[in-house]
């Protein structure tokens, strides 16, 4: 795998259906932080001299700052999703985009669980957004876990 910078990654909102996604890129954002970790379950056995671990449930989330712009349809869609507690579907592409065959993304249904706006005096007005996984209301055939999506 070749090295790449984060500026070549893309975050999209699905404005279509689960079976036929329509990719709307969220472009007015800064650094994207992805949390993908598993809980550790400690195993302490008398036969071992070290504490061992099992892998428990995983945690996933995406957070990013977005420019506060009420004329930006993706910003207003995120605001609306937060206020109405609506689940959206998102695609986080690594080293590719939604139009390049073979590009891979993490596909996940999520709630907008945080919109905070620090309103600093001499900074761009940005809101900090948190996307947290939800039950997959888009497809009863799949689990609620984030999945790898490949562009055909």
Short mmCIF file of C-alpha atoms in Angstrom, two decimals:
data_model
loop_
_atom_site.label_atom_id
_atom_site.label_comp_id
_atom_site.label_asym_id
_atom_site.label_seq_id
_atom_site.Cartn_x
_atom_site.Cartn_y
_atom_site.Cartn_z
CA UNK A 1 0.00 0.00 0.00
CA UNK A 2 1.33 3.42 -0.92
CA UNK A 3 1.50 6.22 1.62
CA UNK A 4 -1.02 9.02 1.32
CA UNK A 5 -1.98 12.28 3.03
CA UNK A 6 -5.37 12.83 4.64
CA UNK A 7 -6.22 15.56 2.18
CA UNK A 8 -6.92 12.81 -0.38
CA UNK A 9 -9.61 11.24 1.82
CA UNK A 10 -13.28 12.13 1.42
CA UNK A 11 -16.38 12.12 3.65
CA UNK A 12 -19.80 11.73 2.02
CA UNK A 13 -23.41 11.78 3.11
CA UNK A 14 -25.71 9.34 1.30
CA UNK A 15 -28.67 11.33 -0.04
CA UNK A 16 -29.97 8.34 -2.02
CA UNK A 17 -31.07 4.90 -0.86
CA UNK A 18 -29.11 2.08 0.72
CA UNK A 19 -29.24 0.01 -2.48
CA UNK A 20 -28.42 2.94 -4.74
CA UNK A 21 -26.37 5.50 -2.83
CA UNK A 22 -26.06 9.09 -4.01
CA UNK A 23 -22.83 10.58 -2.71
CA UNK A 24 -22.88 14.18 -1.48
CA UNK A 25 -19.39 15.17 -0.38
CA UNK A 26 -19.04 17.12 2.84
CA UNK A 27 -16.34 19.56 1.74
CA UNK A 28 -16.28 22.50 4.18
CA UNK A 29 -14.56 20.43 6.88
CA UNK A 30 -11.15 20.40 8.53
CA UNK A 31 -9.27 17.47 10.01
CA UNK A 32 -11.37 14.32 10.39
CA UNK A 33 -10.78 12.22 13.49
CA UNK A 34 -11.79 8.57 13.29
CA UNK A 35 -12.14 6.47 16.43
CA UNK A 36 -12.00 2.74 15.78
CA UNK A 37 -11.07 0.76 18.86
CA UNK A 38 -12.04 -2.34 20.78
CA UNK A 39 -12.66 -2.76 24.49
CA UNK A 40 -10.21 -5.02 26.25
CA UNK A 41 -11.46 -7.74 28.57
CA UNK A 42 -8.78 -8.69 31.07
CA UNK A 43 -8.07 -12.38 31.58
CA UNK A 44 -6.27 -13.26 34.81
CA UNK A 45 -5.41 -16.92 35.11
CA UNK A 46 -3.27 -18.59 37.73
CA UNK A 47 -1.35 -20.48 35.02
CA UNK A 48 -0.11 -17.18 33.47
CA UNK A 49 2.35 -14.69 34.91
CA UNK A 50 0.96 -11.88 32.73
CA UNK A 51 -2.52 -10.45 32.40
CA UNK A 52 -3.99 -11.42 29.02
CA UNK A 53 -6.80 -9.79 27.07
CA UNK A 54 -9.76 -10.73 24.96
CA UNK A 55 -11.29 -8.34 22.45
CA UNK A 56 -14.70 -6.98 23.45
CA UNK A 57 -17.15 -4.71 21.70
CA UNK A 58 -15.75 -2.11 19.33
CA UNK A 59 -16.27 1.65 19.34
CA UNK A 60 -16.45 3.71 16.17
CA UNK A 61 -17.02 7.40 15.61
CA UNK A 62 -16.12 10.25 13.30
CA UNK A 63 -15.66 13.87 14.35
CA UNK A 64 -14.69 16.97 12.40
CA UNK A 65 -15.01 20.75 12.36
CA UNK A 66 -17.27 22.20 9.66
CA UNK A 67 -17.58 25.83 8.57
CA UNK A 68 -20.81 27.33 9.86
CA UNK A 69 -22.58 28.32 6.66
CA UNK A 70 -26.37 28.24 6.54
CA UNK A 71 -26.19 28.41 2.73
CA UNK A 72 -24.28 25.08 2.68
CA UNK A 73 -26.79 22.26 2.21
CA UNK A 74 -24.54 19.67 3.90
CA UNK A 75 -24.16 21.87 7.00
CA UNK A 76 -27.92 22.42 7.24
CA UNK A 77 -28.54 18.68 6.67
CA UNK A 78 -26.24 17.86 9.61
CA UNK A 79 -28.02 20.47 11.76
CA UNK A 80 -31.41 19.05 10.80
CA UNK A 81 -30.29 15.48 11.50
CA UNK A 82 -29.08 16.54 14.96
CA UNK A 83 -32.26 18.46 15.83
CA UNK A 84 -34.62 15.76 14.57
CA UNK A 85 -32.55 12.78 15.84
CA UNK A 86 -32.50 11.37 12.31
CA UNK A 87 -30.11 8.63 11.24
CA UNK A 88 -27.97 9.40 8.21
CA UNK A 89 -25.68 7.18 6.20
CA UNK A 90 -22.06 8.19 5.68
CA UNK A 91 -19.07 6.99 3.68
CA UNK A 92 -15.48 7.71 4.72
CA UNK A 93 -13.20 7.12 1.72
CA UNK A 94 -9.47 6.49 2.07
CA UNK A 95 -7.25 7.40 -0.88
CA UNK A 96 -10.00 7.62 -3.43
CA UNK A 97 -13.46 8.96 -4.02
CA UNK A 98 -16.96 7.82 -4.85
CA UNK A 99 -16.39 8.02 -8.62
CA UNK A 100 -13.23 5.88 -8.80
CA UNK A 101 -13.81 2.16 -9.37
CA UNK A 102 -12.11 0.10 -6.68
CA UNK A 103 -12.04 2.92 -4.09
CA UNK A 104 -12.81 1.73 -0.58
CA UNK A 105 -14.74 3.42 2.19
CA UNK A 106 -16.11 2.72 5.63
CA UNK A 107 -19.89 2.77 5.27
CA UNK A 108 -21.82 3.49 8.45
CA UNK A 109 -25.25 4.65 9.62
CA UNK A 110 -24.95 7.35 12.28
CA UNK A 111 -26.64 9.96 14.37
CA UNK A 112 -25.21 13.44 14.65
CA UNK A 113 -24.64 13.34 18.41
CA UNK A 114 -22.79 16.61 18.85
CA UNK A 115 -22.76 20.07 17.30
CA UNK A 116 -20.76 22.52 19.37
CA UNK A 117 -19.84 25.99 18.24
CA UNK A 118 -17.09 27.71 20.26
CA UNK A 119 -17.47 31.09 18.42
CA UNK A 120 -13.92 32.32 18.91
CA UNK A 121 -13.37 36.02 18.32
CA UNK A 122 -10.71 35.81 15.60
CA UNK A 123 -11.28 32.37 14.11
CA UNK A 124 -13.47 31.05 11.34
CA UNK A 125 -16.89 30.22 12.73
CA UNK A 126 -16.87 26.42 12.86
CA UNK A 127 -19.01 23.78 14.51
CA UNK A 128 -17.54 20.57 15.89
CA UNK A 129 -19.57 17.60 14.63
CA UNK A 130 -19.65 14.08 16.08
CA UNK A 131 -21.11 11.16 14.09
CA UNK A 132 -21.90 8.10 16.23
CA UNK A 133 -23.05 4.73 14.85
CA UNK A 134 -26.72 3.83 15.08
CA UNK A 135 -28.92 0.89 14.30
CA UNK A 136 -28.91 0.36 10.53
CA UNK A 137 -32.36 1.57 9.53
CA UNK A 138 -31.39 1.52 5.84
CA UNK A 139 -31.01 -2.22 5.41
CA UNK A 140 -32.52 -4.92 7.58
CA UNK A 141 -30.29 -7.42 5.79
CA UNK A 142 -27.09 -6.05 7.30
CA UNK A 143 -25.84 -5.54 10.83
CA UNK A 144 -25.43 -2.17 12.45
CA UNK A 145 -21.64 -2.41 12.27
CA UNK A 146 -19.64 -0.18 9.96
CA UNK A 147 -18.69 -2.12 6.82
CA UNK A 148 -16.13 -1.81 4.03
CA UNK A 149 -17.71 -0.49 0.81
CA UNK A 150 -16.00 -0.82 -2.57
CA UNK A 151 -17.01 1.31 -5.56
CA UNK A 152 -17.98 -0.96 -8.47
#
